[in-house]
Amino acid sequence: MPKRTDLHSILIIGAGPIVIGQACEFDYSGTQACKVLREEGYRVILVNSNPATIMTDPEFADRTYIEPITPYFVGKIIERERPDALLPTMGGQTALNTAVALAEDGVLDTYGVELIGAKLEAIKKAENRELFQKTMREIGLETPRGNFVRSVDEAAAFAEKVGFPIIIRPSFTLGGTGGGTVFSAEEYHAKVGHALAASPIHETLVEESVIGWKEFELEVMRDLKDNVVIICSIENVDPMGVHTGDSITVAPAQTLTDKEYQFMRDAAKRIIRAIGVETGGSNIQFAVNPDDGRMLIIEMNPRVSRSSALASKATGFPIAKIAAKLSVGYTLDEIPNDITKKTPASFEPTIDYCVVKIPRWDFEKFKGVDDTLGVQMKSVGEAMAFGRTFKEALQKALRSLEQGRYGLGADGKDEFEIALLDDESKRRWRERVVNRLRQPKADNIFYLRYAIQLGMTVDELFEITKIDRWFLYNVQQIVEMEEELKEYELPSQKYPEGIPSAKIQGSKTFPDME
Amino acid sequence: MKAITRDILLKAKQFGFSDRQLARLWKTDEASIRRLRHERDVLPVFKTVDTCAAEFEANTPYHYSTYEIDSEVTITSRKKVIILGGGPNRIGQGIEFDYCCVHGVFALEEEGYETIMINCNPETVSTDYDQTDKLYFEPLTLEHVLDICEIEKPEGVIVSFGGQTPLKLAKSLEANGVKILGTSPDNIDVAEDRKRFGDLLKKLHVPHPKDGTATSLDEAKTIAASIGYPVLVRPSYVLGGRAMEIVYNPEALVGYMKAAVNVSPDHPILVDKFLEDAKEFDVDAVCDGTDVLIGGVLQHIEEAGIHSGDSACVLMPQAESVQVIEQLKDFTRKLALALDVRGLINVQCAEKNGIVYVLEVNPRASRTVPFVSKAMGVPLAKIAAKVMVGRTLKELGVPLDQAPKQIAVKEPVFPFGKFPKAKVFLGPEMRSTGEVMSIADTFGEAIAKAFIGAGGNLPVRGSVFISVNNNDKNYDLIEVAKGFRLLGFTIVATGGTSAFLKEHNIENTKVFKVNEGTPSVVDFIKRGDIHLLINTPLGEVSRFDELAIGSAALEAKLPIITTISAAAAAVKGIQWIRDQKSGVKSLQEYHLEVSSQ
């Protein structure tokens, strides 16, 4: 199918200011979309209130509106510019919510604006959890048991049915604001109140907790000819209970059996079809029970997301760019892959390396806040690294974070040197480390290392953290390697002349670094 | 002990150990490990991210390092520049720096250079392989950057666009023979070193608030007494205003020194005179060594003491004398030339009683560069990048001092909704995650749109709560209160504020503070009887109220204004909303107006 010629001008909504849960990944997606659609000859109208974005540079759109992203002001822009279509999938939840409001208020109909990328019905099926659960049931897939409640009493009735822990997820909030996992009735009442207040529609999901299950994501794309490709699988090192944005994640998924992975792929295809995303990308989250492999569908984002930015960078497959092309009628087999130029976008990416992403938090700026990680995202940024193995990528990612760490410990920043501890200190440290690991916290990865140095086994650590044993074995191997390295010493402290010096222009010596 | 073999070195690198870690394990320094790797030929190879596991030929140079055989990177013979990105986003270093990096790339492409980006943040435009000639997705550490410099042999590296991250590498890169483009690392050091910077200001006769460096509590007390309270105290070498506080008396100073920091000769405390009630300004400029382009002068809406990243700003300063503005520009020009800046420079100033003080100079990309560029229609980062590779401002033909035609406002956004227990009151430590901009023909429209864009709802009627500290009980407050009354708002105020307003014939209802009785202000908020809060607490006593009022207001999603100047701006914004003159206009149309001037 060639591109649509009935459309001439397209309005793109950006994500607005950087907030926790919605960062510059949407500048990346929006910039790509603007670029591609203009290359295709469309008149691009953009609205975004964030001046620090590349996409709001006047060269990237025909008309750039630095106006508040609210239905009122976007409505004014529509009234003035009369675009043929609105692409709402590039600007995160902000853009999607605004587009839904404009559609429901009749503004889009009044001015004859077509939603492209995701239709209203598909957005609603994906975003409204009741509809989503129903759709999943219809295609034979399971979701966690849950109810939407609009009052504390309704919430209490649900809790009696399923017991604790329960996850609270307020509807239509960014990064899960107002949500959390609760373990007691007391806590539950307070948090449900908070969640209802946070939700713009005064509604929250209360859900059976799958805390401790393994968490996965698939990035999926579909076109008008019903071609579906899986771009990338992402596995969360931290199990369910920690927001994906706050988890260490790895691509591709490492711990699934082939059978489990194939089942997940098939499910993803069924989901994107059932939800009805026809021209674009989606992100689908899965939970897998580590004991029996039972798989649940957690949620789906019918738009470009933080994970799609990650998947694009991890694979080289530009999801936002391709999604923009799909939205104007191209099909996956018609779009060339811009890295190879030979293969079409309908070729699924293959990767022969490992990618690790680690979030970065800024808790020290907010005295008194709870730094335990949960279903509400708290990180303010992230770093990613490539390696041929998980171990290499993990250590590179840790030093990419720029928090003074140069890998998984052994960099002079550790809280203790194992060789210098006596038995009593070891016992006390072990206690501290175990207590620490019982709760997900920002730099628990370093505590896993301490635990292994202190003689804890992978099985013990799995019981405490529910982090898959495969990851724990990798941490163990890094620790063992460190021990092995300690058996070596430099041949001599001084080098004779004639050793190859730096290969940089003009450099004769290696002065002290940093 | 065994002697290190090539095998074990290679294996360590394959396990991802950095030279730093190995140096630590083998009790030597990073440079020696690097030398050892060269000697034993344990050097990284660069693989390609190609979507197809090398099954097809890749046209896009998008690389990562690893320790194997077969490097897949092609080194061209073109003249090239490496641009270092900003790494992971954090509060104080965000998307603004990515914007500058990407603009650097665009500019150098126009100048005929091969552009090479190094960055490790997957969220950014700079790590889009489509934007640069070559992308290395690597950690921004000396080891990884040098590894790339060694194979690429660039003409130079740009470190001043990505924020503190690449800047920190400047000296060690230069020491390893890498050419740093733009302002020299030594001149960057002049701007960052208190002593050298102080000397420079003295030489140029530029006023600077009194300051001192203390290595003990007693010394801190002596310094504070000699320069006079209030003083701004902070540990040396911290970024983003971390652990910075304004203290008003010796007791508070002792409290701060004991609670917040460990002072020692190795960890001195910086003590600065705090210019209370001063107005703050930011000037962004570009210098080529001969000429200085004044990009824009921003006035902070919040007064001195609030981190510049957390303060709302207006471009086209409001109600400011021409002399002050000219003085700001003049100091900026002087400093840029004295530091021999090649590229961007940001100067932070304060004005009190007609005297302009220079607080800080950053010879690098600042947070406000994208905002100023958009407000003025002048791509500062691009111009700066061209200057860095030797072009002059004259050659580029850009006007050196353009007057703004519209009013642009930058309004920060905060994550307080995510952190219910955090203090919502602003201070010298930056806590905003992002910002919005508005541009309009009047200040009222710009303020209103900035507020709305930042997610705050300005009420057009109802009741406004006012509780201010004693310093704020002045003429400005009266004007604000009158403004709200004229707009038909009722005023609810706590004891002292209420009495002060009554003294000046401003009708208001007294309300209890949280610990004074019921119904208290929090009850009013919960009942929905308050629609906007103006609260400027000061000192320890009000801390309890702060938290209670702050979280109640957050829960009710009410706008909280924490400075009188922002409240005055809000009055103008509400007036605009009420007048219903609202329209929208694109940046392209605004810029057309600027250039047709």
Short mmCIF file of N, CA and C in Angstrom, two decimals, chain A residues 114-169:
data_model
loop_
_atom_site.label_atom_id
_atom_site.label_comp_id
_atom_site.label_asym_id
_atom_site.label_seq_id
_atom_site.Cartn_x
_atom_site.Cartn_y
_atom_site.Cartn_z
N GLU A 114 -8.70 13.34 11.51
CA GLU A 114 -8.67 11.89 11.69
C GLU A 114 -7.53 11.53 12.65
N LEU A 115 -7.83 10.63 13.60
CA LEU A 115 -6.75 10.12 14.46
C LEU A 115 -5.98 9.07 13.68
N ILE A 116 -4.67 9.23 13.55
CA ILE A 116 -3.88 8.19 12.89
C ILE A 116 -2.86 7.62 13.87
N GLY A 117 -2.34 6.46 13.57
CA GLY A 117 -1.39 5.81 14.48
C GLY A 117 -2.09 4.89 15.46
N ALA A 118 -3.12 5.39 16.09
CA ALA A 118 -3.96 4.54 16.93
C ALA A 118 -5.35 5.16 16.93
N LYS A 119 -6.35 4.32 16.69
CA LYS A 119 -7.73 4.79 16.68
C LYS A 119 -8.24 4.91 18.10
N LEU A 120 -9.27 5.74 18.27
CA LEU A 120 -9.83 5.96 19.59
C LEU A 120 -10.22 4.64 20.25
N GLU A 121 -10.83 3.77 19.47
CA GLU A 121 -11.31 2.51 20.04
C GLU A 121 -10.15 1.67 20.57
N ALA A 122 -9.07 1.63 19.79
CA ALA A 122 -7.89 0.85 20.22
C ALA A 122 -7.27 1.47 21.47
N ILE A 123 -7.19 2.78 21.49
CA ILE A 123 -6.60 3.45 22.66
C ILE A 123 -7.41 3.08 23.90
N LYS A 124 -8.73 3.13 23.74
CA LYS A 124 -9.58 2.85 24.90
C LYS A 124 -9.46 1.41 25.35
N LYS A 125 -9.40 0.51 24.38
CA LYS A 125 -9.28 -0.91 24.74
C LYS A 125 -7.99 -1.18 25.50
N ALA A 126 -6.94 -0.46 25.11
CA ALA A 126 -5.65 -0.69 25.76
C ALA A 126 -5.56 0.02 27.09
N GLU A 127 -6.16 1.21 27.16
CA GLU A 127 -5.95 2.05 28.33
C GLU A 127 -6.97 1.80 29.43
N ASN A 128 -8.17 1.44 29.04
CA ASN A 128 -9.18 1.17 30.04
C ASN A 128 -9.01 -0.27 30.48
N ARG A 129 -8.66 -0.45 31.76
CA ARG A 129 -8.28 -1.79 32.18
C ARG A 129 -9.41 -2.79 32.15
N GLU A 130 -10.66 -2.32 32.37
CA GLU A 130 -11.79 -3.25 32.30
C GLU A 130 -11.93 -3.79 30.89
N LEU A 131 -11.88 -2.87 29.91
CA LEU A 131 -11.98 -3.29 28.52
C LEU A 131 -10.80 -4.17 28.14
N PHE A 132 -9.63 -3.82 28.67
CA PHE A 132 -8.42 -4.58 28.35
C PHE A 132 -8.54 -6.01 28.88
N GLN A 133 -8.98 -6.11 30.13
CA GLN A 133 -9.14 -7.45 30.72
C GLN A 133 -10.13 -8.29 29.92
N LYS A 134 -11.21 -7.64 29.53
CA LYS A 134 -12.26 -8.35 28.80
C LYS A 134 -11.69 -8.83 27.46
N THR A 135 -10.96 -7.92 26.79
CA THR A 135 -10.38 -8.29 25.49
C THR A 135 -9.39 -9.45 25.65
N MET A 136 -8.60 -9.42 26.70
CA MET A 136 -7.64 -10.50 26.93
C MET A 136 -8.37 -11.83 27.17
N ARG A 137 -9.42 -11.76 27.98
CA ARG A 137 -10.20 -12.99 28.24
C ARG A 137 -10.73 -13.56 26.94
N GLU A 138 -11.21 -12.67 26.06
CA GLU A 138 -11.80 -13.14 24.80
C GLU A 138 -10.79 -13.88 23.93
N ILE A 139 -9.52 -13.51 24.03
CA ILE A 139 -8.53 -14.22 23.20
C ILE A 139 -7.78 -15.26 24.03
N GLY A 140 -8.36 -15.60 25.17
CA GLY A 140 -7.82 -16.71 25.95
C GLY A 140 -6.55 -16.41 26.71
N LEU A 141 -6.31 -15.12 27.02
CA LEU A 141 -5.11 -14.80 27.79
C LEU A 141 -5.52 -14.31 29.17
N GLU A 142 -4.63 -14.55 30.12
CA GLU A 142 -4.94 -14.22 31.51
C GLU A 142 -4.34 -12.88 31.92
N THR A 143 -5.07 -12.17 32.74
CA THR A 143 -4.52 -10.97 33.36
C THR A 143 -4.65 -11.16 34.87
N PRO A 144 -3.91 -10.40 35.66
CA PRO A 144 -4.07 -10.56 37.10
C PRO A 144 -5.51 -10.22 37.49
N ARG A 145 -6.04 -10.94 38.49
CA ARG A 145 -7.39 -10.63 38.94
C ARG A 145 -7.41 -9.23 39.51
N GLY A 146 -8.38 -8.46 39.10
CA GLY A 146 -8.41 -7.09 39.60
C GLY A 146 -9.76 -6.47 39.37
N ASN A 147 -10.00 -5.38 40.05
CA ASN A 147 -11.26 -4.65 39.91
C ASN A 147 -10.98 -3.17 39.84
N PHE A 148 -11.83 -2.48 39.13
CA PHE A 148 -11.76 -1.03 39.18
C PHE A 148 -12.67 -0.56 40.27
N VAL A 149 -12.19 0.29 41.11
CA VAL A 149 -13.03 0.78 42.20
C VAL A 149 -13.05 2.29 42.17
N ARG A 150 -14.16 2.82 42.64
CA ARG A 150 -14.31 4.27 42.69
C ARG A 150 -14.52 4.77 44.12
N SER A 151 -14.42 3.83 45.06
CA SER A 151 -14.53 4.25 46.46
C SER A 151 -13.73 3.30 47.34
N VAL A 152 -13.47 3.74 48.55
CA VAL A 152 -12.71 2.93 49.50
C VAL A 152 -13.49 1.66 49.86
N ASP A 153 -14.82 1.76 49.92
CA ASP A 153 -15.63 0.59 50.26
C ASP A 153 -15.54 -0.49 49.20
N GLU A 154 -15.65 -0.08 47.95
CA GLU A 154 -15.54 -1.05 46.87
C GLU A 154 -14.17 -1.74 46.94
N ALA A 155 -13.16 -0.96 47.25
CA ALA A 155 -11.81 -1.51 47.34
C ALA A 155 -11.72 -2.55 48.45
N ALA A 156 -12.38 -2.27 49.57
CA ALA A 156 -12.33 -3.19 50.70
C ALA A 156 -12.98 -4.53 50.34
N ALA A 157 -14.06 -4.47 49.59
CA ALA A 157 -14.75 -5.70 49.19
C ALA A 157 -13.84 -6.59 48.35
N PHE A 158 -13.06 -5.94 47.46
CA PHE A 158 -12.14 -6.70 46.62
C PHE A 158 -11.05 -7.36 47.45
N ALA A 159 -10.54 -6.61 48.42
CA ALA A 159 -9.45 -7.12 49.25
C ALA A 159 -9.89 -8.37 50.00
N GLU A 160 -11.13 -8.40 50.42
CA GLU A 160 -11.63 -9.59 51.12
C GLU A 160 -11.59 -10.82 50.23
N LYS A 161 -11.83 -10.60 48.95
CA LYS A 161 -11.86 -11.70 47.99
C LYS A 161 -10.47 -12.28 47.72
N VAL A 162 -9.48 -11.42 47.46
CA VAL A 162 -8.17 -11.95 47.02
C VAL A 162 -7.07 -11.93 48.08
N GLY A 163 -7.25 -11.16 49.15
CA GLY A 163 -6.20 -11.10 50.17
C GLY A 163 -5.03 -10.23 49.77
N PHE A 164 -4.11 -10.03 50.71
CA PHE A 164 -2.94 -9.18 50.44
C PHE A 164 -1.75 -10.02 50.03
N PRO A 165 -0.71 -9.48 49.40
CA PRO A 165 -0.59 -8.09 48.96
C PRO A 165 -1.46 -7.73 47.76
N ILE A 166 -1.78 -6.45 47.67
CA ILE A 166 -2.58 -5.94 46.56
C ILE A 166 -1.85 -4.76 45.94
N ILE A 167 -1.93 -4.68 44.61
CA ILE A 167 -1.32 -3.53 43.93
C ILE A 167 -2.41 -2.51 43.61
N ILE A 168 -2.09 -1.26 43.85
CA ILE A 168 -3.02 -0.18 43.53
C ILE A 168 -2.48 0.59 42.34
N ARG A 169 -3.29 0.69 41.31
CA ARG A 169 -2.85 1.45 40.12
C ARG A 169 -3.94 2.43 39.71
#
